[in-house]
Amino acid sequence: MGNEESFRESLRLRSDKDVSKARVLISQWAVRQEFSVIERTRAMTAVSEIARNCVVYAGGGTMYVSSLYHEGAPGFRIQIVDQGPGIPDVDQSMKRGYSTGGGLGLGMEGARNLCRAFRVESNAGAGTTITMDYWK
Amino acid sequence: MQNNIPILKLGDFLLVTIQMDVHDRTALQLQDDLTNEISKRRSKGVLIDISNLEVVDSFMGRVLSDIASMAKVLDAETVVVGMRPAVAMTLVELGLSLPSVVTALNLERGMELLTQRLGRKGNG
Amino acid sequence: MKKIMELLSGDVSGVLSKWISLQRNDESSSLSIPEDEVVSQSTDFFKLFVRAVASGKTDINDPAWDETLTMLREVAIYRGQRGLKPAETATFVLSLKEALFEVLLEKGRSKNLLEDLWSVTVCVDKLGLFVMSIFIEKREDVIERQQEELLEVSTPVVELWDGVLALPVIGTLDSSRAQVVMEGLLDAIVQFEAKIAIIDITGVPAVDTQTAQHLLKTVTAAELMGAECYISGVRPQIAQTIVQLGLDLGGMQTKGSLMSAFQQSLNRLGLSIQKIDNKG
């Protein structure tokens, strides 16, 4: 009774096709956990931003999704890990308009606005891990 | 590889219906195809139906803006129709308001709007 | 447990009538359910209880207890729906303990009396906890549903004219409510194929930074969907706070009253209201 097994999935991110797959995977998680349409859309959009950054700027990486409980509310944790050059100045990268590529520079800050909790761990030269939590 | 997004001719307009999920490359391909098509057919209006699209992120937002701006340079008006409520909310939270893009609630409204805008332009 | 079983099988009807009378005499009981319901519920439950005890399993999570727990669940829900107090529902199970004790004391007189009393206590207490957890669970469901209903009821979207929607917001717009309000309005725009949506804030006591941001978000989202959006009912005090807080409402079209917003909407749709000339 009430003994839900914690569940974990992973996905390799190498190209724009994988960014699509990442969106679909998160959509499935959100549907399974009966998230509202708007919450599902937020999660899919945030993942799309971060997964693309990973492919474009870090040459690829891996996405992990696992279930979580936040004060009793069910949800999931998305982690996107790469071995790329890292983000030299995390604070700077969170500012609106910051961009190292051709984007609108909304990726990181935008994604942060779209999730319940957002964390960046990055060391120059040692890759980046971005964690995004969602719960109902 | 995803198939290219088909561009249909609808009277004087071009109609593009974007399906549920689009790879980045497919979206960029659409940009190419559409500008070519506008130029070839001398189209005055473009309708982009995104009612099936579940996610518009900053990349897709930029593609839509760029298409509208490019079409403008080629003397065509673009109307993006059918944006879902959840997509609109998410775009705003993402910090995007797509100022250069004209929107309408559905295809029918989009047609009305295009006709109206082009009529005004023709008279003026 | 075996021992209890032996005792029970000897005098099933005796324990049952003892239990029913204990329930009846309970002081806390307001007994808002009919007498015959009490008797039939107690009789049905007692049969299942005796059967479960007969299985020799003391753990109520054992499948042998499934039927008993299902019945108990129904009893808890039944009583909860009729507005019985938690104590009254708990008494249903806990008074069984007393009835069983009396039988043990009268007939038992065994060396293991203490042990027997203990096993009865443990078992009935577990059932008591179970019944309380069901009771609380149901209460929480009710509270949650009421909260949701309250949120929905307080933010109706009304159609003022073909293609013109109004959302009269009454009360403070905190984050969770703003979310519901915004989603409701955007969905209604699709549903009614609205060209114009008016958010009337006459009933909003104060506008702070957060409320203003929520309004701005809704307006921008509605525009992205292809609808125009006006904010009406901006009272002088609110206009002052907005300016004093330095809030940027640049993207919004504001109107003093719902009436002027409606007039503006009709204008946009190429419509006007005329006085009927009766003299003609």
XYZ file of C-alpha atoms in Angstrom:
540
model
C 0.000 0.000 0.000
C 1.314 3.424 -1.036
C 4.651 1.917 -1.789
C 5.323 3.453 -5.150
C 8.553 2.461 -6.689
C 10.729 5.335 -7.722
C 11.132 5.236 -11.450
C 13.940 6.597 -13.582
C 14.423 7.015 -17.307
C 17.260 8.389 -19.365
C 17.669 9.724 -22.881
C 20.793 10.540 -24.871
C 20.780 14.034 -26.353
C 22.792 14.313 -29.542
C 20.693 16.123 -32.155
C 17.532 18.158 -32.704
C 15.646 14.860 -33.065
C 16.597 14.003 -29.494
C 15.300 17.416 -28.361
C 11.964 16.341 -29.870
C 12.187 13.010 -28.075
C 12.904 14.812 -24.807
C 9.697 16.855 -25.208
C 7.680 13.707 -25.920
C 9.182 11.879 -22.925
C 8.303 14.736 -20.560
C 4.819 14.930 -22.020
C 4.368 11.243 -21.139
C 5.561 11.820 -17.567
C 3.194 14.755 -17.149
C 0.251 12.820 -18.552
C 1.020 9.807 -16.350
C 1.096 12.021 -13.261
C -2.091 13.804 -14.339
C -0.564 17.273 -14.579
C -2.793 20.039 -15.980
C -2.365 21.007 -19.627
C -0.615 24.252 -18.709
C 1.809 22.500 -16.335
C 2.558 19.892 -18.991
C 3.204 22.611 -21.566
C 5.543 24.436 -19.146
C 7.553 21.277 -18.514
C 7.790 20.384 -22.202
C 8.869 23.930 -23.097
C 11.500 24.177 -20.355
C 12.966 20.819 -21.352
C 13.009 21.887 -24.969
C 15.093 24.970 -24.072
C 17.601 23.186 -21.863
C 17.935 20.088 -24.049
C 18.620 22.279 -27.072
C 21.253 24.279 -25.174
C 22.868 20.982 -24.277
C 22.977 19.816 -27.900
C 24.011 23.171 -29.392
C 26.538 24.460 -26.839
C 27.875 21.340 -25.144
C 27.855 18.939 -28.060
C 25.271 16.705 -26.412
C 24.638 15.019 -23.101
C 22.082 12.943 -21.229
C 18.685 13.656 -19.735
C 17.462 11.791 -16.657
C 13.893 11.861 -15.417
C 12.882 10.424 -12.060
C 9.809 10.583 -9.859
C 9.773 12.734 -6.743
C 7.487 13.744 -3.929
C 7.460 17.319 -2.695
C 5.646 17.596 0.639
C 3.397 14.752 -0.460
C 2.731 16.129 -3.942
C 3.810 13.810 -6.746
C 6.050 15.085 -9.494
C 9.268 14.485 -11.362
C 12.852 15.693 -11.545
C 14.562 16.397 -14.837
C 18.352 16.459 -14.937
C 20.285 17.380 -18.039
C 23.960 16.560 -17.788
C 26.699 17.415 -20.250
C 30.484 17.218 -20.396
C 30.785 20.437 -22.371
C 32.836 23.572 -21.698
C 30.640 24.565 -18.750
C 29.075 27.947 -18.136
C 31.748 30.452 -17.078
C 29.362 32.803 -15.284
C 26.117 31.169 -14.199
C 24.611 34.382 -12.804
C 25.309 36.215 -16.035
C 23.772 33.411 -18.081
C 20.529 33.725 -16.143
C 20.082 37.328 -17.189
C 17.618 38.177 -19.878
C 19.201 38.663 -23.251
C 22.320 36.652 -22.511
C 23.214 34.419 -25.386
C 26.311 32.743 -26.694
C 24.582 31.401 -29.783
C 22.008 32.583 -32.254
C 19.062 32.251 -29.868
C 16.969 34.962 -28.319
C 18.922 34.499 -25.111
C 15.846 33.417 -23.209
C 16.722 29.775 -22.784
C 18.010 29.536 -19.226
C 16.073 32.324 -17.622
C 12.915 31.321 -19.459
C 13.227 27.702 -18.371
C 13.720 28.783 -14.769
C 10.415 30.672 -14.890
C 8.699 27.543 -16.134
C 9.536 25.148 -13.303
C 9.006 24.890 -9.545
C 12.684 24.590 -8.694
C 15.727 25.203 -10.873
C 19.394 24.530 -10.164
C 22.550 24.930 -12.225
C 25.852 23.315 -11.312
C 28.659 24.193 -13.642
C 32.423 24.353 -13.604
C 34.435 25.813 -16.441
C 35.761 22.875 -18.406
C 33.933 20.257 -16.364
C 30.452 20.294 -17.811
C 27.063 21.416 -16.576
C 24.168 19.796 -14.741
C 20.803 21.505 -14.819
C 18.073 20.229 -12.502
C 14.414 21.151 -12.872
C 11.708 19.949 -10.498
C 7.993 19.742 -11.152
C 5.260 18.811 -8.737
C 1.527 19.286 -8.619
C 14.213 12.370 -40.796
C 10.966 14.255 -40.459
C 9.045 15.094 -43.609
C 8.989 18.698 -44.699
C 5.965 20.692 -43.663
C 3.583 20.965 -46.630
C 2.658 24.419 -47.946
C -0.800 24.611 -49.501
C -2.097 27.275 -51.837
C -5.424 28.673 -50.697
C -6.652 31.241 -53.203
C -4.244 34.178 -52.964
C -2.819 32.898 -49.702
C -0.454 30.201 -48.590
C -1.495 27.880 -45.787
C 0.918 26.025 -43.536
C -0.335 23.603 -40.900
C 2.317 22.707 -38.348
C 1.924 19.268 -36.792
C 2.278 18.225 -33.167
C 6.018 18.178 -32.826
C 8.609 19.691 -35.123
C 12.358 19.084 -35.205
C 14.438 22.260 -35.264
C 15.777 21.439 -38.693
C 12.272 20.916 -40.091
C 11.274 24.346 -38.766
C 14.274 25.968 -40.466
C 13.433 24.093 -43.660
C 9.944 25.599 -43.508
C 11.500 29.065 -43.359
C 13.379 28.298 -46.599
C 10.481 26.643 -48.374
C 8.004 29.325 -47.423
C 10.113 32.279 -48.568
C 10.740 30.478 -51.866
C 7.050 29.776 -52.278
C 6.021 33.377 -51.494
C 8.458 34.658 -54.063
C 7.511 32.067 -56.714
C 3.737 32.490 -56.374
C 3.843 36.211 -55.541
C 1.604 35.456 -52.557
C 0.283 38.380 -50.568
C -0.688 36.492 -47.455
C 0.498 33.558 -45.347
C -1.515 31.680 -42.743
C 0.383 29.515 -40.285
C -1.902 27.219 -38.311
C -0.257 26.148 -35.045
C -3.365 24.720 -33.360
C -1.761 21.257 -33.271
C 1.496 22.531 -31.838
C 1.965 21.665 -28.152
C 5.196 23.569 -27.590
C 6.431 26.927 -28.826
C 9.811 27.510 -27.208
C 12.224 30.370 -27.862
C 13.539 28.637 -30.989
C 10.102 28.079 -32.512
C 9.119 31.598 -31.429
C 12.087 32.991 -33.305
C 11.286 30.928 -36.404
C 7.731 32.309 -36.409
C 8.973 35.902 -35.946
C 11.583 35.463 -38.646
C 9.073 34.030 -41.089
C 6.784 37.018 -40.478
C 9.654 39.490 -40.978
C 10.987 37.739 -44.076
C 7.496 37.578 -45.587
C 7.119 41.293 -44.925
C 10.297 42.003 -46.869
C 8.765 39.968 -49.716
C 5.611 42.121 -49.381
C 3.412 39.424 -47.821
C 1.432 39.554 -44.574
C 1.650 36.651 -42.125
C -0.973 35.643 -39.598
C -0.294 32.915 -37.059
C -3.554 31.221 -36.045
C -4.799 28.798 -33.415
C -2.268 29.245 -30.628
C -3.434 27.122 -27.690
C -4.116 28.854 -24.355
C -1.422 26.834 -22.577
C 1.106 27.673 -25.285
C 0.250 31.395 -25.075
C 0.659 31.391 -21.263
C 3.945 29.536 -21.470
C 5.312 31.905 -24.109
C 4.521 34.872 -21.867
C 6.192 33.184 -18.890
C 9.171 32.473 -21.099
C 9.377 36.219 -21.731
C 8.303 36.170 -25.368
C 5.462 38.258 -26.749
C 6.269 37.902 -30.467
C 5.716 41.613 -31.240
C 6.271 41.233 -34.979
C 3.755 38.411 -35.331
C 0.075 39.047 -36.077
C -2.187 36.413 -34.518
C -5.793 35.273 -34.866
C -7.918 32.843 -32.894
C -8.562 30.314 -35.682
C -8.159 29.779 -39.405
C -11.443 31.490 -40.274
C -10.535 34.591 -38.267
C -7.067 34.553 -39.781
C -8.527 34.604 -43.295
C -10.833 37.499 -42.367
C -7.930 39.421 -40.891
C -5.660 38.859 -43.889
C -8.378 39.858 -46.356
C -9.100 42.964 -44.305
C -5.443 43.969 -44.011
C -4.733 43.359 -47.680
C -7.907 45.198 -48.728
C -6.857 48.216 -46.674
C -3.429 48.099 -48.221
C -4.855 47.837 -51.751
C -7.122 50.833 -51.258
C -4.452 52.963 -49.664
C -6.923 -15.108 19.245
C -8.005 -18.767 19.223
C -9.231 -18.324 22.766
C -11.302 -15.289 21.880
C -12.769 -17.258 19.038
C -13.842 -20.057 21.345
C -15.470 -17.605 23.670
C -17.167 -15.751 20.861
C -18.559 -18.786 19.133
C -20.105 -19.706 22.435
C -22.112 -16.501 22.690
C -22.187 -14.545 19.431
C -25.594 -12.996 19.984
C -24.747 -12.119 23.577
C -21.660 -10.084 22.613
C -23.517 -8.486 19.744
C -26.419 -7.258 21.848
C -24.000 -6.065 24.525
C -22.095 -4.084 21.878
C -25.236 -2.544 20.407
C -26.467 -1.451 23.815
C -23.049 0.063 24.576
C -23.250 2.077 21.392
C -26.746 3.214 22.287
C -25.759 4.282 25.787
C -22.728 6.209 24.719
C -23.017 9.759 26.005
C -21.249 11.434 23.122
C -23.724 9.892 20.717
C -26.292 12.168 19.153
C -27.398 9.199 17.063
C -28.469 10.974 13.929
C -28.798 7.659 12.158
C -31.840 5.435 12.668
C -31.775 2.722 15.313
C -32.367 -0.130 12.861
C -29.399 1.076 10.773
C -27.189 0.804 13.838
C -28.426 -2.707 14.521
C -28.050 -3.938 10.947
C -24.618 -2.327 10.495
C -23.436 -3.776 13.784
C -24.820 -7.236 12.999
C -23.256 -7.332 9.524
C -19.946 -6.047 10.767
C -19.871 -8.430 13.734
C -20.399 -11.454 11.444
C -17.418 -10.417 9.329
C -15.372 -9.649 12.419
C -16.020 -13.098 13.904
C -15.073 -14.704 10.603
C -11.811 -12.710 10.402
C -10.947 -13.579 13.997
C -11.655 -17.228 13.221
C -8.924 -17.140 10.568
C -6.447 -16.798 13.419
C -4.676 -13.869 11.739
C -4.095 -10.932 14.065
C -2.674 -8.568 11.453
C -5.561 -6.591 9.934
C -3.518 -6.103 6.741
C -3.897 -9.849 6.115
C -6.322 -10.704 3.255
C -8.475 -12.552 5.814
C -9.508 -9.113 7.084
C -10.287 -7.596 3.677
C -14.056 -8.030 3.894
C -14.140 -6.630 7.418
C -12.159 -3.558 6.387
C -14.342 -2.990 3.313
C -17.418 -3.048 5.519
C -15.767 -0.727 8.030
C -14.873 1.651 5.233
C -18.514 1.780 4.149
C -19.619 2.411 7.711
C -17.112 5.269 8.090
C -18.213 6.863 4.812
C -21.898 6.393 5.655
C -21.471 8.057 9.036
C -19.266 10.814 7.668
C -21.847 11.693 5.024
C -24.552 11.945 7.670
C -22.461 14.434 9.582
C -21.621 12.257 12.575
C -18.757 13.474 14.700
C -15.422 11.641 14.470
C -15.839 10.454 18.080
C -19.175 8.867 17.274
C -17.680 6.967 14.381
C -14.733 5.847 16.492
C -17.114 4.663 19.202
C -18.649 2.227 16.740
C -15.398 0.250 16.768
C -13.994 1.067 20.190
C -17.116 0.081 22.122
C -16.636 -3.392 20.691
C -13.585 -3.646 22.935
C -15.647 -3.211 26.048
C -18.167 -5.817 24.940
C -15.388 -8.316 24.281
C -13.691 -7.550 27.611
C -16.851 -8.317 29.497
C -17.175 -11.714 27.847
C -13.544 -12.475 28.591
C -13.945 -11.534 32.226
C -17.229 -13.351 32.740
C -16.384 -16.598 31.040
C -12.655 -16.616 30.631
C -11.076 -16.715 34.038
C -8.078 -18.252 32.305
C -4.417 -18.033 33.231
C -3.808 -16.068 30.083
C -6.358 -13.405 30.798
C -3.876 -10.593 30.479
C -2.586 -11.917 27.190
C -6.107 -12.275 25.816
C -7.075 -8.773 26.876
C -3.982 -7.490 25.165
C -4.634 -9.188 21.844
C -8.221 -7.900 21.812
C -6.973 -4.399 22.567
C -4.373 -4.438 19.817
C -6.801 -5.742 17.223
C -9.691 -3.391 18.029
C -7.373 -0.386 18.289
C -6.047 -1.099 14.828
C -9.591 -1.211 13.513
C -10.275 2.045 15.353
C -7.288 3.734 13.697
C -8.390 2.409 10.331
C -11.884 3.800 10.700
C -10.494 7.198 11.736
C -8.128 7.340 8.792
C -10.998 6.658 6.394
C -13.105 9.271 8.132
C -10.375 11.911 7.817
C -9.578 10.942 4.251
C -13.213 11.538 3.278
C -13.333 14.842 5.120
C -10.241 16.004 3.254
C -11.811 15.031 -0.054
C -14.817 17.161 0.805
C -12.663 20.145 1.812
C -10.585 19.894 -1.338
C -13.678 19.719 -3.529
C -15.211 22.709 -1.796
C -12.040 24.736 -2.295
C -12.021 23.907 -5.988
C -15.684 24.765 -6.337
C -15.136 28.051 -4.539
C -12.334 28.970 -6.925
C -14.462 28.145 -9.952
C -17.601 29.800 -8.709
C -15.866 33.035 -7.843
C -14.499 33.614 -11.341
C -17.226 33.128 -13.946
C -16.619 34.253 -17.507
C -19.710 35.859 -19.049
C -20.525 36.564 -22.680
C -21.617 40.206 -23.018
C -22.098 40.139 -26.745
C -21.290 37.876 -29.640
C -17.498 37.762 -29.435
C -17.177 39.902 -26.298
C -16.358 38.245 -22.966
C -16.208 39.777 -19.510
C -14.440 38.420 -16.454
C -15.559 40.218 -13.303
C -12.882 39.533 -10.693
C -14.049 39.842 -7.108
C -11.644 39.622 -4.194
C -7.876 39.477 -3.964
C -5.999 37.941 -6.856
C -3.376 35.780 -5.214
C -1.151 33.506 -7.245
C -3.193 30.309 -7.196
C -6.418 32.155 -7.906
C -4.835 34.245 -10.648
C -3.735 31.017 -12.306
C -7.296 29.658 -12.326
C -8.697 33.001 -13.489
C -6.247 33.301 -16.359
C -6.648 29.754 -17.582
C -10.422 30.084 -17.380
C -10.414 33.249 -19.459
C -8.077 31.879 -22.133
C -10.120 28.683 -22.451
C -13.314 30.739 -22.707
C -11.783 32.826 -25.505
C -11.325 29.633 -27.526
C -14.725 28.257 -26.537
C -16.705 31.413 -27.418
C -14.416 32.415 -30.297
C -14.124 35.788 -28.607
C -12.536 38.793 -30.278
C -12.450 40.896 -27.145
C -12.071 40.023 -23.474
C -12.694 42.503 -20.659
C -11.199 41.879 -17.228
C -13.176 43.949 -14.754
C -11.336 44.645 -11.500
C -13.991 46.788 -9.807
C -14.224 44.111 -7.103
C -10.502 43.819 -6.496
C -9.627 45.645 -3.251
C -5.977 46.340 -4.042
C -3.515 45.863 -6.839
C 0.060 45.010 -5.901
C 3.048 44.152 -8.069
C 2.077 40.501 -8.209
C -1.523 41.138 -9.220
C -0.402 43.581 -11.889
C 1.998 40.989 -13.269
C -0.746 38.386 -13.428
C -3.009 40.798 -15.276
C -0.269 41.728 -17.701
C 0.479 38.052 -18.366
C -3.164 37.303 -19.089
C -3.505 40.268 -21.427
C -0.360 39.316 -23.355
C -1.400 35.661 -23.612
C -4.877 36.624 -24.844
C -3.287 38.860 -27.482
C -0.985 36.043 -28.590
C -4.094 33.962 -29.177
C -5.503 36.731 -31.338
C -7.947 38.422 -28.944
C -7.948 41.996 -27.658
C -8.016 42.530 -23.935
C -9.170 45.489 -21.806
C -8.866 46.039 -18.087
C -11.863 47.895 -16.688
C -12.995 49.133 -13.292
C -9.710 50.764 -12.352
C -10.629 52.873 -9.319
C -8.751 56.114 -8.537
C -6.973 54.591 -5.521
C -5.791 51.696 -7.665
C -4.567 54.059 -10.379
C -2.577 55.884 -7.680
C -1.028 52.702 -6.277
C -0.113 51.511 -9.745
C 1.806 54.707 -10.427
C 3.321 54.891 -6.930
C 4.546 51.295 -7.130
C 6.064 52.114 -10.498
C 4.189 49.246 -12.139
C 4.385 49.122 -15.890
C 0.961 48.600 -17.385
C 2.131 49.907 -20.736
C 0.928 46.844 -22.587
C -2.609 47.152 -21.273
C -5.612 49.091 -22.421
C -7.334 50.294 -19.270
C -10.854 51.703 -18.945
C -12.523 53.368 -15.999
C -15.688 51.335 -16.089
C -17.054 48.129 -17.537
C -19.490 50.305 -19.480
C -16.778 52.245 -21.298
C -14.891 49.016 -22.010
C -18.072 47.544 -23.477
C -18.657 50.660 -25.593
C -15.118 50.461 -26.871
C -15.672 46.765 -27.707
C -18.786 47.542 -29.732
C -16.840 50.251 -31.563
C -14.133 47.775 -32.438
C -16.749 45.389 -33.812
C -18.328 48.195 -35.850
C -21.509 48.206 -33.781
C -23.321 50.984 -31.982
C -26.270 51.357 -29.617
C -29.053 53.632 -30.798
C -32.122 55.045 -29.185
C -35.337 53.776 -30.756
C -37.338 56.615 -32.255
C -40.927 55.990 -31.163
C -42.466 59.091 -32.749
C -42.007 57.827 -36.284
